[in-house]
XYZ file of C-alpha atoms in Angstrom:
361
model
C 0.000 0.000 0.000
C 1.470 3.413 -0.981
C 2.585 5.833 1.686
C 0.756 9.125 2.409
C 3.704 11.154 1.027
C 3.343 9.425 -2.345
C -0.414 10.131 -2.276
C 0.272 13.791 -1.501
C 2.750 14.042 -4.401
C 0.325 12.384 -6.745
C -2.498 14.654 -5.637
C -0.224 17.713 -6.008
C 0.733 16.667 -9.548
C -2.915 16.151 -10.381
C -3.755 19.549 -8.928
C -0.996 21.165 -11.030
C -2.305 19.382 -14.128
C -5.823 20.521 -13.247
C -4.549 24.131 -12.791
C -2.836 23.926 -16.176
C -6.037 22.614 -17.707
C -8.057 25.342 -15.980
C -5.649 28.044 -17.271
C -5.851 26.568 -20.776
C -9.642 26.506 -20.531
C -9.572 30.094 -19.331
C -7.418 31.093 -22.319
C -9.797 29.208 -24.610
C -12.754 30.918 -22.980
C -11.076 34.328 -23.359
C -10.293 33.488 -26.984
C -13.934 32.546 -27.478
C -15.028 35.786 -25.816
C -12.717 37.750 -28.113
C -14.034 35.841 -31.100
C -17.604 36.480 -29.967
C -16.764 40.203 -29.622
C -15.268 40.151 -33.127
C -18.365 38.401 -34.458
C -20.545 40.936 -32.692
C -18.523 43.787 -34.226
C -18.745 42.122 -37.654
C -22.467 41.601 -37.161
C -22.841 45.226 -36.102
C -20.897 46.364 -39.174
C -22.980 44.057 -41.383
C -26.144 45.363 -39.792
C -24.982 48.931 -40.347
C -24.119 48.136 -43.957
C -27.527 46.478 -44.403
C -29.240 49.520 -42.933
C -27.128 51.776 -45.136
C -27.965 49.657 -48.188
C -31.639 49.747 -47.246
C -31.457 53.493 -46.845
C -29.641 53.835 -50.173
C -32.307 51.679 -51.812
C -34.995 53.803 -50.246
C -33.206 56.920 -51.442
C -32.934 55.463 -54.925
C -36.652 54.541 -54.885
C -37.498 58.021 -53.709
C -35.256 59.502 -56.398
C -36.916 57.363 -59.085
C -40.332 58.319 -57.779
C -39.303 61.955 -57.680
C -37.961 61.748 -61.235
C -41.223 60.201 -62.371
C -43.160 62.909 -60.568
C -40.930 65.514 -62.171
C -41.513 64.032 -65.606
C -45.242 63.946 -65.041
C -45.296 67.455 -63.597
C -43.139 68.996 -66.326
C -45.999 69.209 -68.730
C -48.243 70.551 -65.996
C -45.655 73.143 -64.934
C -44.850 74.292 -68.503
C -47.518 76.943 -68.338
C -46.151 78.190 -65.065
C -42.558 78.210 -66.317
C -42.854 81.420 -68.254
C -44.467 83.148 -65.286
C -41.789 81.736 -63.053
C -39.147 83.021 -65.435
C -40.653 86.461 -65.202
C -40.815 86.191 -61.431
C -37.275 84.930 -61.338
C -36.119 87.882 -63.369
C -37.806 90.156 -60.899
C -36.185 88.192 -58.113
C -32.818 88.605 -59.855
C -33.414 92.332 -60.038
C -34.312 92.294 -56.349
C -31.155 90.326 -55.574
C -29.113 92.821 -57.530
C -30.682 95.621 -55.511
C -29.874 93.647 -52.348
C -26.290 93.224 -53.519
C -26.098 96.965 -54.201
C -27.487 97.690 -50.730
C -24.975 95.229 -49.279
C -22.116 96.982 -51.072
C -23.387 100.312 -49.767
C -23.533 98.906 -46.240
C -20.001 97.552 -46.647
C -18.864 100.980 -47.804
C -20.587 102.507 -44.780
C -18.831 99.967 -42.545
C -15.511 100.892 -44.122
C -16.285 104.554 -43.402
C -17.167 103.638 -39.823
C -13.930 101.646 -39.574
C -11.939 104.626 -40.796
C -13.733 106.795 -38.220
C -12.909 104.231 -35.532
C -9.267 104.183 -36.617
C -9.211 108.006 -36.484
C -10.644 107.924 -32.970
C -8.081 105.307 -31.962
C -5.298 107.457 -33.376
C -6.637 110.402 -31.377
C -6.658 108.192 -28.272
C -3.082 107.149 -29.016
C -2.127 110.819 -29.344
C -3.706 111.548 -25.963
C -1.818 108.650 -24.422
C 1.416 109.956 -25.939
C 0.662 113.402 -24.485
C 0.073 111.823 -21.059
C 3.359 109.981 -21.449
C 5.115 113.273 -22.278
C 3.551 114.841 -19.158
C 4.812 111.932 -17.057
C 8.222 112.332 -18.688
C 8.230 116.068 -17.836
C 7.325 115.190 -14.222
C 10.265 112.798 -14.104
C 12.484 115.544 -15.552
C 11.296 117.926 -12.823
C 12.024 115.309 -10.155
C 15.485 114.775 -11.629
C 16.053 118.562 -11.498
C 15.007 118.559 -7.831
C 17.427 115.719 -7.208
C 20.213 117.718 -8.866
C 19.320 120.749 -6.691
C 19.456 118.577 -3.576
C 22.851 117.257 -4.708
C 24.023 120.887 -5.113
C 22.713 121.640 -1.606
C 24.641 118.642 -0.295
C 27.788 119.938 -2.019
C 27.207 123.367 -0.446
C 26.812 121.721 2.951
C 30.032 119.838 2.316
C 31.746 123.159 1.439
C 30.390 124.697 4.659
C 31.752 121.729 6.599
C 35.169 122.214 4.959
C 35.077 125.936 5.822
C 34.158 125.062 9.418
C 37.087 122.642 9.539
C 39.407 125.322 8.153
C 38.082 127.776 10.779
C 38.750 125.189 13.482
C 42.289 124.772 12.131
C 42.747 128.550 12.218
C 41.493 128.661 15.813
C 43.933 125.872 16.613
C 46.760 127.916 15.081
C 45.702 130.921 17.185
C 45.735 128.743 20.310
C 49.180 127.449 19.357
C 50.404 131.034 18.925
C 48.936 131.989 22.297
C 50.653 128.944 23.798
C 53.976 129.948 22.248
C 53.529 133.526 23.524
C 52.765 132.201 27.014
C 55.814 129.949 26.823
C 57.909 132.948 25.767
C 56.518 134.886 28.706
C 57.371 132.021 31.029
C 60.897 131.985 29.611
C 61.173 135.742 30.131
C 59.902 135.371 33.703
C 62.382 132.583 34.311
C 65.154 134.670 32.765
C 64.224 137.684 34.876
C 64.125 135.523 37.993
C 67.578 134.196 37.189
C 69.057 137.697 36.758
C 67.638 138.832 40.117
C 69.099 135.762 41.810
C 72.476 136.469 40.245
C 72.275 140.078 41.433
C 71.415 138.919 44.938
C 74.282 136.384 44.904
C 76.727 139.086 43.861
C 75.457 141.301 46.693
C 75.820 138.460 49.156
C 79.367 137.788 47.951
C 80.320 141.376 48.459
C 78.717 141.396 51.933
C 80.493 138.167 52.836
C 83.823 139.610 51.704
C 83.211 142.720 53.813
C 82.119 140.634 56.809
C 85.127 138.306 56.402
C 87.416 141.249 56.356
C 85.676 142.863 59.399
C 84.539 139.989 61.552
C 85.702 136.528 60.523
C 84.573 135.039 63.815
C 81.105 136.499 63.660
C 80.732 135.290 60.060
C 81.706 131.783 61.132
C 79.373 131.966 64.137
C 76.287 133.439 62.478
C 76.563 132.032 58.911
C 73.467 129.870 59.134
C 71.250 132.630 60.529
C 72.432 135.396 58.269
C 69.441 137.415 56.823
C 70.955 137.408 53.331
C 70.935 133.646 53.323
C 67.290 133.703 54.386
C 66.588 136.176 51.581
C 68.384 133.914 49.111
C 66.304 130.927 50.276
C 63.116 132.930 49.989
C 64.112 134.141 46.506
C 64.953 130.555 45.481
C 61.644 129.259 46.829
C 59.814 132.072 45.068
C 61.589 131.203 41.836
C 60.601 127.510 42.193
C 56.999 128.524 42.939
C 56.959 130.811 39.898
C 58.382 128.070 37.700
C 55.821 125.572 39.020
C 52.974 128.019 38.448
C 54.237 128.735 34.952
C 54.498 124.966 34.258
C 51.002 124.395 35.638
C 49.670 127.309 33.568
C 51.466 125.923 30.524
C 50.010 122.424 31.141
C 46.533 123.876 31.634
C 46.893 125.932 28.473
C 48.093 122.855 26.569
C 45.176 120.760 27.923
C 42.715 123.506 27.039
C 44.153 123.728 23.523
C 44.008 119.946 23.073
C 40.460 119.876 24.430
C 39.412 122.663 22.094
C 41.093 120.912 19.132
C 39.477 117.544 20.018
C 36.095 119.212 20.535
C 36.358 121.055 17.213
C 37.476 117.869 15.432
C 34.637 115.844 17.015
C 32.094 118.534 16.203
C 33.380 118.685 12.628
C 33.282 114.887 12.244
C 29.792 114.693 13.738
C 28.553 117.452 11.467
C 30.159 115.843 8.409
C 28.761 112.395 9.311
C 25.284 113.823 9.923
C 25.370 115.726 6.660
C 26.691 112.628 4.844
C 23.921 110.461 6.310
C 21.360 113.075 5.371
C 22.691 113.312 1.817
C 22.785 109.495 1.473
C 19.240 109.209 2.828
C 18.019 111.930 0.469
C 19.793 110.300 -2.459
C 18.320 106.901 -1.639
C 14.866 108.418 -1.187
C 15.121 110.286 -4.481
C 16.377 107.167 -6.276
C 13.518 105.108 -4.831
C 10.998 107.803 -5.799
C 12.422 107.989 -9.321
C 12.433 104.189 -9.691
C 8.901 103.945 -8.318
C 7.706 106.734 -10.636
C 9.397 105.083 -13.622
C 7.921 101.699 -12.676
C 4.441 103.163 -12.230
C 4.733 105.076 -15.499
C 5.891 101.916 -17.308
C 3.062 99.874 -15.783
C 0.505 102.521 -16.690
C 1.840 102.783 -20.242
C 1.856 98.975 -20.581
C -1.674 98.763 -19.159
C -2.952 101.427 -21.545
C -1.140 99.748 -24.420
C -2.631 96.348 -23.538
C -6.111 97.827 -23.196
C -5.726 99.610 -26.521
C -4.464 96.434 -28.221
C -7.284 94.376 -26.711
C -9.851 96.943 -27.793
C -8.393 97.113 -31.311
C -8.224 93.311 -31.554
C -11.810 92.982 -30.342
C -13.059 95.578 -32.807
C -11.014 93.999 -35.580
C -12.423 90.550 -34.755
C -15.990 91.915 -34.722
C -15.424 93.760 -37.983
C -13.814 90.684 -39.574
C -16.653 88.418 -38.448
C -19.223 90.877 -39.775
C -17.384 91.163 -43.097
C -17.084 87.368 -43.315
C -20.785 86.985 -42.535
C -21.709 89.565 -45.155
C -19.359 87.902 -47.643
C -20.933 84.518 -46.894
C -24.407 85.977 -47.345
C -23.347 87.604 -50.588
C -21.817 84.355 -51.876
C -24.932 82.447 -50.856
C -27.107 84.930 -52.669
C -24.890 84.739 -55.753
C -24.984 80.948 -55.569
C -28.767 80.981 -55.311
C -28.896 83.423 -58.193
C -26.659 81.196 -60.315
C -28.780 78.151 -59.435
C -31.939 79.978 -60.382
C -30.401 81.133 -63.643
C -29.207 77.583 -64.334
C -32.672 76.217 -63.593
C -34.237 78.793 -65.851
C -31.764 77.982 -68.632
C -32.453 74.270 -68.226
C -36.194 74.898 -68.259
C -35.920 77.064 -71.353
C -33.758 74.443 -73.065
C -36.203 71.695 -72.127
C -39.096 73.783 -73.353
C -37.263 74.519 -76.600
C -36.498 70.815 -77.078
C -40.085 69.903 -76.350
C -41.372 72.465 -78.858
C -38.921 71.232 -81.457
C -39.994 67.649 -80.756
C -43.664 68.583 -81.126
C -42.911 70.408 -84.355
C -40.974 67.377 -85.592
C -43.877 65.102 -84.715
C -46.318 67.497 -86.366
C -44.275 67.428 -89.575
């Protein structure tokens, strides 16, 4: 007896075969469906052809019947043909009048178009004038900008003059300082001459005292009033020199402070004026650019509107002309058909009369 594994393999192989068969049957079924669809399409085409053939046959039957009716009604309508010819001639005259009226209306439309073009040219001239006005405004703004630049240059010149004035004041302070220094030197020189005079006096007194009283000079040298006077004069000279040095230092500091203050004031004024000029220049440039941009946008907008309006009018005029031309061609075609019908009727009538005369002979 076979094992379960062998049964499972056999069943699996059968299932695979069955799946293959099912897929083949599916392909066959799909092929049949496609074939059925093709047959349906062929049947639909055949049905359409049959209907078309039936319709063509019906049309041919109707045409034959209409030809028969025409042949039977020709003799009946012969009496009316001459009247119809007369009426057709009147209709032709009416059509000619209509054509003349149409030509007149076309001429009137051309006149209206020329008037419209004249009005559009006038509008274009007005737009050009507005553009010139805008251009003059921009020129005025540019002139104002130039004037502001000139004002900035004048301010710069004023700043330079202020700087030169500050330099002149500095030179005056330097001169005053040099004069004060000269005075200090003169004071120092005068103090030195007085000290020398006092020393010479003291030397003479010492020589006299040495000659008179050598012992007293040796005893009272330290407490001698001349020595005290010399010390006082020396201290006074030192004090004077210190005061002169302090005054000179104060004068130098004052001069440096005045120079630094003038330089700072000048720099601040120049920087403020420079910032103001830069701000004005930027503002003027932005205003000019904005004005130019707005003017360009306005000109472009007006140009686009004008082009749209012209295109719309041109399209309307073209469509009207085409419609009138189509009507005129249709009327001419109808007129030609009527004339052809009349000629055919006259020829048929002439042939019939000739045939009757031939039969009568």
